Tab-separated table of C-alpha atoms in Angstrom:
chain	number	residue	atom	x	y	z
R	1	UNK	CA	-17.785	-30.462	-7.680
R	2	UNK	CA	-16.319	-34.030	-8.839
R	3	UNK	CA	-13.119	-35.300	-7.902
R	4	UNK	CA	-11.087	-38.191	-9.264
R	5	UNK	CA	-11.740	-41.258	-7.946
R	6	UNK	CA	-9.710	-44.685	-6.905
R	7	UNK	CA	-10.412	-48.309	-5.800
R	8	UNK	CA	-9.664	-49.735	-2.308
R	9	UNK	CA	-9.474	-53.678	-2.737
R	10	UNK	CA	-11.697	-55.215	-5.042
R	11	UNK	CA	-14.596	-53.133	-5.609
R	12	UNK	CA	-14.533	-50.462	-3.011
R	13	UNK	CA	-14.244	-46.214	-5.060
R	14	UNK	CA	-13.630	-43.737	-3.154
R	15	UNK	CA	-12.177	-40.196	-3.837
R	16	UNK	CA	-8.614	-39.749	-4.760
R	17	UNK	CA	-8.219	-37.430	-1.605
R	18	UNK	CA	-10.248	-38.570	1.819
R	19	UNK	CA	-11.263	-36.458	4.665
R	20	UNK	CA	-8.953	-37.347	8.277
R	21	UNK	CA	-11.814	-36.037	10.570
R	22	UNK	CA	-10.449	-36.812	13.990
R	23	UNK	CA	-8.781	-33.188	14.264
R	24	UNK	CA	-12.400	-31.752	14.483
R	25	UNK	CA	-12.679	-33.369	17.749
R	26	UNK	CA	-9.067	-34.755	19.230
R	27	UNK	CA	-5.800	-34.327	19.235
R	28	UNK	CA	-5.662	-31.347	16.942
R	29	UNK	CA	-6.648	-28.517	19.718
R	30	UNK	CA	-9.423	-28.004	21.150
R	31	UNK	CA	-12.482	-29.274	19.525
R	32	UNK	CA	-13.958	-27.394	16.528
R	33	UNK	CA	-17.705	-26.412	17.606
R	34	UNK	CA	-20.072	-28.831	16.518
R	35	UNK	CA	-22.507	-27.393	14.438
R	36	UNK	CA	-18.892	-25.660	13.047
R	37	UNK	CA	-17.780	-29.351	12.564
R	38	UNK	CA	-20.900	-30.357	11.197
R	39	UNK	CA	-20.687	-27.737	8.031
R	40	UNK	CA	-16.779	-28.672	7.186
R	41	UNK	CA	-17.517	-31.676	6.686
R	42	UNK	CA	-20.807	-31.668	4.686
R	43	UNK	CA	-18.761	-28.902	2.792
R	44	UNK	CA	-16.010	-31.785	1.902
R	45	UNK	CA	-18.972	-33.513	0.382
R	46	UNK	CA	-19.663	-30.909	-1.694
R	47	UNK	CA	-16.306	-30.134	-3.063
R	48	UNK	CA	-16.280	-33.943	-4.150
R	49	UNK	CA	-14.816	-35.379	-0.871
R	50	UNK	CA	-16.516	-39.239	-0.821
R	51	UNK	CA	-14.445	-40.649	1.685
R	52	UNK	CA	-14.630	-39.861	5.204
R	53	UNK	CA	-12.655	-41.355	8.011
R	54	UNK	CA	-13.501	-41.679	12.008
R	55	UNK	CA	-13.306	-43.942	14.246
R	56	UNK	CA	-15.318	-44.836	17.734
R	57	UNK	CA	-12.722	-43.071	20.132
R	58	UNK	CA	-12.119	-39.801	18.323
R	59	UNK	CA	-13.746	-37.794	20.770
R	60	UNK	CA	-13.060	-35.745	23.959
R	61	UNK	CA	-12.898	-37.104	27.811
R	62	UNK	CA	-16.279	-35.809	28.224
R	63	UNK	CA	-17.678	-37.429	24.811
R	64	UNK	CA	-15.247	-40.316	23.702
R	65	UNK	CA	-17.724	-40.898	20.746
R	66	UNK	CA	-17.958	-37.777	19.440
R	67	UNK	CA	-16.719	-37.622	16.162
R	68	UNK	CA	-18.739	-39.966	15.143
R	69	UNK	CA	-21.707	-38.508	16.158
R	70	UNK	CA	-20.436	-35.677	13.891
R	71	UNK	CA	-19.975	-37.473	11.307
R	72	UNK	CA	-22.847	-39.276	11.156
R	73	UNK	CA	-25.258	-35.730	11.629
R	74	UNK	CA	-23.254	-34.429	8.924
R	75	UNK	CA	-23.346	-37.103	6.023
R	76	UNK	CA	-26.824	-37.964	6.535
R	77	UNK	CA	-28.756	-35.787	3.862
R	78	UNK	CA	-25.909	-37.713	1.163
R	79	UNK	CA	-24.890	-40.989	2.786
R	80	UNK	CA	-25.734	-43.025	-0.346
R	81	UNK	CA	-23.148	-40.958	-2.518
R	82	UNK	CA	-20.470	-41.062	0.132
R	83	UNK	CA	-18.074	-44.191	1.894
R	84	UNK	CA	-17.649	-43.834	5.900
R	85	UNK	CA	-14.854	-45.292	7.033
R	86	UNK	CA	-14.772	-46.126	11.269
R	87	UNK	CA	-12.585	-48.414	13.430
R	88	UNK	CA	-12.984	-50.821	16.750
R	89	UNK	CA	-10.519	-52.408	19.069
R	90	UNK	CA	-8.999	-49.177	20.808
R	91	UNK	CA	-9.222	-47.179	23.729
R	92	UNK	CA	-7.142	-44.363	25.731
R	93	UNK	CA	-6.092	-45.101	28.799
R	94	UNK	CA	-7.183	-41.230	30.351
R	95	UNK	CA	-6.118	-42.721	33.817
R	96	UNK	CA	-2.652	-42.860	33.455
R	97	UNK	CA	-1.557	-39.196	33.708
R	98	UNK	CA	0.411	-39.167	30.169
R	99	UNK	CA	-0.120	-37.292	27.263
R	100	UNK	CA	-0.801	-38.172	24.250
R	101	UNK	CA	-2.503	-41.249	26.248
R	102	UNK	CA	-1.595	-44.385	26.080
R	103	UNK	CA	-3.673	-46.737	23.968
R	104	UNK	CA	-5.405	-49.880	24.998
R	105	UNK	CA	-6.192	-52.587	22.759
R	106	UNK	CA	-9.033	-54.827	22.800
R	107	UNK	CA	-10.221	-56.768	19.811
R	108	UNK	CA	-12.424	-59.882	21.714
R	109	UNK	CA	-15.434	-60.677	19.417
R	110	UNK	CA	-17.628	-59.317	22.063
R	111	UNK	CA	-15.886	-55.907	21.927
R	112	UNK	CA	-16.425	-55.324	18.367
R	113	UNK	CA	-19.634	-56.740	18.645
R	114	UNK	CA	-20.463	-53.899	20.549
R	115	UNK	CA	-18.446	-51.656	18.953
R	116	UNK	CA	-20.329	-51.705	15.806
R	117	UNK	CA	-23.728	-51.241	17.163
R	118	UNK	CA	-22.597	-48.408	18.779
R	119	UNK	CA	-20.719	-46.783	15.580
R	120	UNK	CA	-23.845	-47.917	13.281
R	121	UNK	CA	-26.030	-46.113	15.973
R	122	UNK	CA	-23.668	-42.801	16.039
R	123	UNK	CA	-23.289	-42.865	12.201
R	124	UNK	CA	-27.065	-43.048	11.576
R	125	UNK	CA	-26.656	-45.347	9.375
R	126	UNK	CA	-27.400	-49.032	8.514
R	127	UNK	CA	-24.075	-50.146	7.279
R	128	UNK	CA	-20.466	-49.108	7.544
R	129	UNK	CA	-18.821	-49.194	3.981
R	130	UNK	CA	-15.022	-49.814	5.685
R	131	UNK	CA	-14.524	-50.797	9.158
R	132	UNK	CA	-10.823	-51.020	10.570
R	133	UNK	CA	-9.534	-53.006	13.373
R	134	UNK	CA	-7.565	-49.787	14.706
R	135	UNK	CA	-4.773	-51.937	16.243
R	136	UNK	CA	-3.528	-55.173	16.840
R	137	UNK	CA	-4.398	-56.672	19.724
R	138	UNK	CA	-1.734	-59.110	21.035
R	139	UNK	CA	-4.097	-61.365	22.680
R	140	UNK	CA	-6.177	-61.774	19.514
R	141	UNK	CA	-4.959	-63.789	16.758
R	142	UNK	CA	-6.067	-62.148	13.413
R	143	UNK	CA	-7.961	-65.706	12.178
R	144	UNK	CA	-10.628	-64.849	14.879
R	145	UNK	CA	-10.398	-60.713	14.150
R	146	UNK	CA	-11.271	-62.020	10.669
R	147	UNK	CA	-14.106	-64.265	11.482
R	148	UNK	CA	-15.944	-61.719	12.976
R	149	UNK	CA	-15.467	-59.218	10.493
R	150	UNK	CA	-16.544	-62.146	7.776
R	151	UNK	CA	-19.629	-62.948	10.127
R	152	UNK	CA	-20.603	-58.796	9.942
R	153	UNK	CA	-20.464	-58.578	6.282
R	154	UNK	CA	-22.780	-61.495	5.855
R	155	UNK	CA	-25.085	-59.451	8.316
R	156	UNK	CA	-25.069	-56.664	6.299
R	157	UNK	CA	-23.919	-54.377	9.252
R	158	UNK	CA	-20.351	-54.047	7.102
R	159	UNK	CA	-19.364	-54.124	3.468
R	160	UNK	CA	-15.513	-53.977	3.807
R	161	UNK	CA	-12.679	-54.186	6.000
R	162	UNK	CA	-9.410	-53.196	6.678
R	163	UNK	CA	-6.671	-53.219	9.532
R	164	UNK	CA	-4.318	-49.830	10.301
R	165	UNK	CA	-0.879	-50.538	11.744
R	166	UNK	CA	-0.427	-53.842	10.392
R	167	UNK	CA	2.251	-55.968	9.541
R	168	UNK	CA	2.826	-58.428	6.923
R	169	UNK	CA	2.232	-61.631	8.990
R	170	UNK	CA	-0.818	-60.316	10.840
R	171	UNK	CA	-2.542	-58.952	6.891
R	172	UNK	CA	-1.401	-62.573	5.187
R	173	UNK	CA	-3.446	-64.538	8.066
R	174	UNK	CA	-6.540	-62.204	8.389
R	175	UNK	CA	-6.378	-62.207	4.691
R	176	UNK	CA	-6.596	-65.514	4.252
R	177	UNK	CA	-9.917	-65.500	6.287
R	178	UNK	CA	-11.943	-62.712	5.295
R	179	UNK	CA	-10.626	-60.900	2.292
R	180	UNK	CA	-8.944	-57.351	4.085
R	181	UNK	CA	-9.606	-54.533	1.659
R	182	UNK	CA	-7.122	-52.004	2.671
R	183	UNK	CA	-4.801	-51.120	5.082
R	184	UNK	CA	-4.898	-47.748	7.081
R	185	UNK	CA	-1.151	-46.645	8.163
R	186	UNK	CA	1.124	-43.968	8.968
R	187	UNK	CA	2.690	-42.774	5.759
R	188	UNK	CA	4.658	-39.829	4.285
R	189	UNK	CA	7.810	-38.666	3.176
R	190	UNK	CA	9.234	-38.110	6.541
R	191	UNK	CA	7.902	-41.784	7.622
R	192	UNK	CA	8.243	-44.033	4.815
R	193	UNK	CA	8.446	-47.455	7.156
R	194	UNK	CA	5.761	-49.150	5.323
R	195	UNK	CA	7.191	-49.217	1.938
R	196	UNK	CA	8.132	-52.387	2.892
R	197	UNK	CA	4.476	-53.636	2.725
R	198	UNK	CA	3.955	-52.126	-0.373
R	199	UNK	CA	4.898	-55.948	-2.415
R	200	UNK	CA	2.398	-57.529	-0.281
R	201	UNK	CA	-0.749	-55.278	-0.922
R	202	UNK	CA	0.343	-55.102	-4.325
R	203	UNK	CA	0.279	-59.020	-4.252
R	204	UNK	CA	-3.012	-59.468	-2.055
R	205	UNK	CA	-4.824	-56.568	-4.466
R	206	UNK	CA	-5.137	-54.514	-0.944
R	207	UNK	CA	-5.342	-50.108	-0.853
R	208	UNK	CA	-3.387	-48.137	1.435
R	209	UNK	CA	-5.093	-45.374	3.424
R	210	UNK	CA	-2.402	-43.228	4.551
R	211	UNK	CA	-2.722	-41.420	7.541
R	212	UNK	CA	-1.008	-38.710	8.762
R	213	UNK	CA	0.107	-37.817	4.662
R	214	UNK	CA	1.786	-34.503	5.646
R	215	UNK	CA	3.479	-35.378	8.883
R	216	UNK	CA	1.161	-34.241	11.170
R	217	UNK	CA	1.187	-30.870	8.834
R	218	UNK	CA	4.588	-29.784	9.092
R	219	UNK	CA	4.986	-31.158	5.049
R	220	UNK	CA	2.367	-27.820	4.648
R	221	UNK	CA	5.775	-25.290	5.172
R	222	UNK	CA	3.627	-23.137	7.488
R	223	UNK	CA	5.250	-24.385	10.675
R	224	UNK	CA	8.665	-22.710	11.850
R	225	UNK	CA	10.685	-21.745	14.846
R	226	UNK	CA	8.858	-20.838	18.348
R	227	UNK	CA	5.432	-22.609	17.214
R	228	UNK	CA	3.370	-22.548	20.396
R	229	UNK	CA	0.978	-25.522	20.457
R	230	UNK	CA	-1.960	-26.553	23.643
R	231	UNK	CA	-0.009	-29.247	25.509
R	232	UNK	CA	-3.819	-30.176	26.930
R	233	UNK	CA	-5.526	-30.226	23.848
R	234	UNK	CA	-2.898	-30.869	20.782
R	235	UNK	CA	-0.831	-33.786	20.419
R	236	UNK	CA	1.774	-31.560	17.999
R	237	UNK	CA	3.150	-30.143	21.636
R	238	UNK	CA	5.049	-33.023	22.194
R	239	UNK	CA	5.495	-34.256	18.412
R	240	UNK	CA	9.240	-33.934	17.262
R	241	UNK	CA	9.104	-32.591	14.261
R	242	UNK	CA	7.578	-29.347	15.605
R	243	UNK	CA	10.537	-28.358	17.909
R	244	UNK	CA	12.701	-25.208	16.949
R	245	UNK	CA	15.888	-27.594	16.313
R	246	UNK	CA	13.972	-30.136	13.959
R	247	UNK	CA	12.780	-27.334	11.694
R	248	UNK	CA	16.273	-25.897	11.058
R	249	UNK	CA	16.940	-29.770	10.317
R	250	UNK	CA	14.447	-29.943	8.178
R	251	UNK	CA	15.238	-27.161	6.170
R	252	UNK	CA	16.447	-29.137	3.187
R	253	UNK	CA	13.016	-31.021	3.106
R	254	UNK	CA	10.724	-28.115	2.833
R	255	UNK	CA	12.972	-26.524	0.203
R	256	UNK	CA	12.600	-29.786	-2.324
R	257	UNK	CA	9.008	-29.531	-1.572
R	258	UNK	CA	8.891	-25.641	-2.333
R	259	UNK	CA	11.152	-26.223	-5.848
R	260	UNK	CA	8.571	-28.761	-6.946
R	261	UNK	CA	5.673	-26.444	-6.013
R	262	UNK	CA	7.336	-23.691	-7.709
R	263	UNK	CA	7.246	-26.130	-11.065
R	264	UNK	CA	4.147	-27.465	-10.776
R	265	UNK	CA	2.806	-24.046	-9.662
R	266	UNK	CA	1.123	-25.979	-6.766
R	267	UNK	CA	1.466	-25.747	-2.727
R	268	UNK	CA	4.074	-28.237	-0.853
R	269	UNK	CA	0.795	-29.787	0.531
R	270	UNK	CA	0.063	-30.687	-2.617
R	271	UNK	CA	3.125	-32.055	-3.546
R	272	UNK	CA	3.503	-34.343	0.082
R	273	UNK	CA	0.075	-35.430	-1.296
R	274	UNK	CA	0.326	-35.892	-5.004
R	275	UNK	CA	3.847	-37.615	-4.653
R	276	UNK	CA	2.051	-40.988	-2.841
R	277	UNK	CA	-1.195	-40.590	-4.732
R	278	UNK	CA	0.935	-40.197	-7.728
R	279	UNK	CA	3.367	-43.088	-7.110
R	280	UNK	CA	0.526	-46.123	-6.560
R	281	UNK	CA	-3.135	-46.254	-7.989
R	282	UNK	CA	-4.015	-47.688	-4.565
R	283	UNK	CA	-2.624	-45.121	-2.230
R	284	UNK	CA	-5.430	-42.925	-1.211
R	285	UNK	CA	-4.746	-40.307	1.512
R	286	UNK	CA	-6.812	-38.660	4.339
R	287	UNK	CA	-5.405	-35.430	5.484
R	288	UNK	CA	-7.196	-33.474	8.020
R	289	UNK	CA	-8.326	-29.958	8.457
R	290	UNK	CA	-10.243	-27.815	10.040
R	291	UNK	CA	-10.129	-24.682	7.181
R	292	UNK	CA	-12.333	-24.270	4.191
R	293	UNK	CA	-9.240	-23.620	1.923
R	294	UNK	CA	-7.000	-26.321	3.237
R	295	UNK	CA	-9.955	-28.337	2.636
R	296	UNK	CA	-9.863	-27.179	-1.118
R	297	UNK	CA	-6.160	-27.090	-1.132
R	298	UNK	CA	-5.594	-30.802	-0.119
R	299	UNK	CA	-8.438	-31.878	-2.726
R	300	UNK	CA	-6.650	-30.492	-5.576
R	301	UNK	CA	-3.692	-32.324	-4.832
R	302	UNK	CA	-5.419	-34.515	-6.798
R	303	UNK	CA	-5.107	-32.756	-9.985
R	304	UNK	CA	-1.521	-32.407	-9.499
R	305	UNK	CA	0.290	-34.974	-11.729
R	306	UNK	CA	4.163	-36.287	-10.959
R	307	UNK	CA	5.455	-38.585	-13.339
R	308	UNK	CA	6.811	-41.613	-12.451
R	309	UNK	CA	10.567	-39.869	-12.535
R	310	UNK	CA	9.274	-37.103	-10.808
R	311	UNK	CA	7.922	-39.275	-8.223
R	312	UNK	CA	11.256	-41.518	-8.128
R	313	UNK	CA	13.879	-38.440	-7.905
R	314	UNK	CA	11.961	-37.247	-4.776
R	315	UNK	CA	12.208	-40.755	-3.460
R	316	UNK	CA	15.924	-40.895	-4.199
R	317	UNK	CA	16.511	-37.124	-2.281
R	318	UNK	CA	14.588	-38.298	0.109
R	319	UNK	CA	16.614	-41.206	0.645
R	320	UNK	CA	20.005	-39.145	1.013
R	321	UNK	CA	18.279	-36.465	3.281
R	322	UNK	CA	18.728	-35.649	6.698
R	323	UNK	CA	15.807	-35.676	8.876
R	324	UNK	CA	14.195	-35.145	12.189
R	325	UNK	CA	12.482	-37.263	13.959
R	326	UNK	CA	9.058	-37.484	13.685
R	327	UNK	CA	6.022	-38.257	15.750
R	328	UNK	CA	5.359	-42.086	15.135
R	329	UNK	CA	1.979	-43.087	17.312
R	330	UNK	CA	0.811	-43.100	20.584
R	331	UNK	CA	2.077	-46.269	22.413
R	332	UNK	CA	0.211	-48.840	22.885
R	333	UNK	CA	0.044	-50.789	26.266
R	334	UNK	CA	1.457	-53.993	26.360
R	335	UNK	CA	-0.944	-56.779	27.396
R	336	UNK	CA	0.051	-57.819	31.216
């Protein structure tokens, strides 16, 4: 299968639609079994997935590094066709006794020094195509987060970089340094936050990797009242947008997204999709999944074309709707 491609930066193409594959292994329930894991994902790369995104903590208590691992066993046989994306400078703090855990940052040039020999080993591979600083690091300044990533790409051990959760100030002076390709950040039409940004990428020539597309999946319409999730395993437990009061809230939301379905004769995931991928050339998302036709689903949200008024009167009702809340990150630990 083919799908339509995009560019990332300067020279970086991957497919319109990514592959999220932390819920394999965290945060999404308990982890999908791994020779399970292993075969959704090579599937993705058969249905014309070419952009797969992980990251160096995805994993479990027991095996922080998992999904990696995955990752790496499963894209093997057709790494030269595909683009792994992975991230450093992040860590759960699993001592603290709260859930979702609290995140720890830590971007020293040693860190990620290790960091990447570590993901390159996991990944089985000699290269990582994108690799994110997956949060700022207070204690860091982005001119020396840059001059490491600069120093990597001359060694060959990266070919691109990006930052997720980033602000203007922090992209401008890591920019200036080492040339950031994209940006990785929470974005859909229940958190549209970083619209702000969207001047400056625009400006800089940087992509937008949008995580979380579909709010955590409640955009998909198939969550209502009395949904029952694993407070141990699955972050949604304690994500707002899942409680019985937010989806009577929310009502309003999933019926604009079911009219344009209806008249596009596509799902409401596609439409949460198409409407970002639709509104920039830049804007790629990475939903996740753990189902063969969710998998297929999100990829042909790709096919589904808005035009630019269709994109701009869901902005506009989106602008004048009530909403709930909705989950916004795992904090991260202030620097003491």
């Amino acid at each position: 299968m083919w799908m339509q491609t995009r560019r990332l930066g300067k020279d970086l193409t991957v497919s319109a639609v990514g592959l999220g594959c932390m819920g394999f292994s965290h945060a999404y329930g308990a982890p999908t079994e791994e020779k399970e894991a292993v075969r959704m994902i090579r599937l993705a790369a058969e249905m014309g997935y070419t952009f797969f995104d992980t990251a160096e903590v995805y994993g479990t208590p027991e095996d922080p590094h998992v999904n990696e691992r995955l990752v790496g066993e499963a894209l093997e046989p057709c790494r030269n066709h595909v683009v792994i994306a992975s991230k450093f400078g992040l860590g759960f703090d699993r001592e603290s006794g709260v859930f979702p855990y609290p995140l720890l940052p830590d971007a020293r040039p040693e860190t990620i020094r290790k960091s990447v020999e570590g993901s390159l080993r996991r990944l089985r591979t000699d290269h990582i195509d994108l690799y994110f600083q997956h949060r700022i690091d207070p204690k860091v300044s982005p001119e020396e987060v840059a001059g490491v990533m600069a120093d990597l790409i001359k060694e060959g051990k990266i070919t691109h970089w990006g930052i997720s959760e980033t602000d203007e100030e922090y992209l401008r002076r890591a920019h200036a340094v080492c040339p950031v390709t994209a940006v990785e950040n929470r974005y859909s039409m229940m958190a549209r936050h970083y619209e702000s940004l969207f001047p400056v990428l625009e400006e800089l020539g940087v992509g937008l990797v949008a995580f979380s597309p579909m709010a955590n999946g409640f955009l998909t319409g198939r969550y209502g009242k009395g949904e029952k999730f694993d407070a141990r395993y699955d972050y949604r437990a304690s994500m707002p947008q899942f409680t019985d009061a937010a989806v009577e809230q929310n009502q309003k939301l999933l019926e604009l997204l079911n009219r344009m379905a209806e008249e596009k004769e596509a799902t409401p995931a596609q439409i949460s999709l198409a409407w970002m991928i639709c509104k920039k050339p830049w804007i790629v998302p990475i939903p996740g999944t753990r189902r063969e036709e969710r998998m297929r689903e999100n990829a042909g949200a790709a096919e589904v074309c808005l035009t630019p008024t269709e994109v701009r009167v869901l902005d506009d009702a989106l602008d004048s709707m009530e909403m709930s809340a909705v989950f916004g990150g795992t904090p991260v630990k202030k620097a003491v």
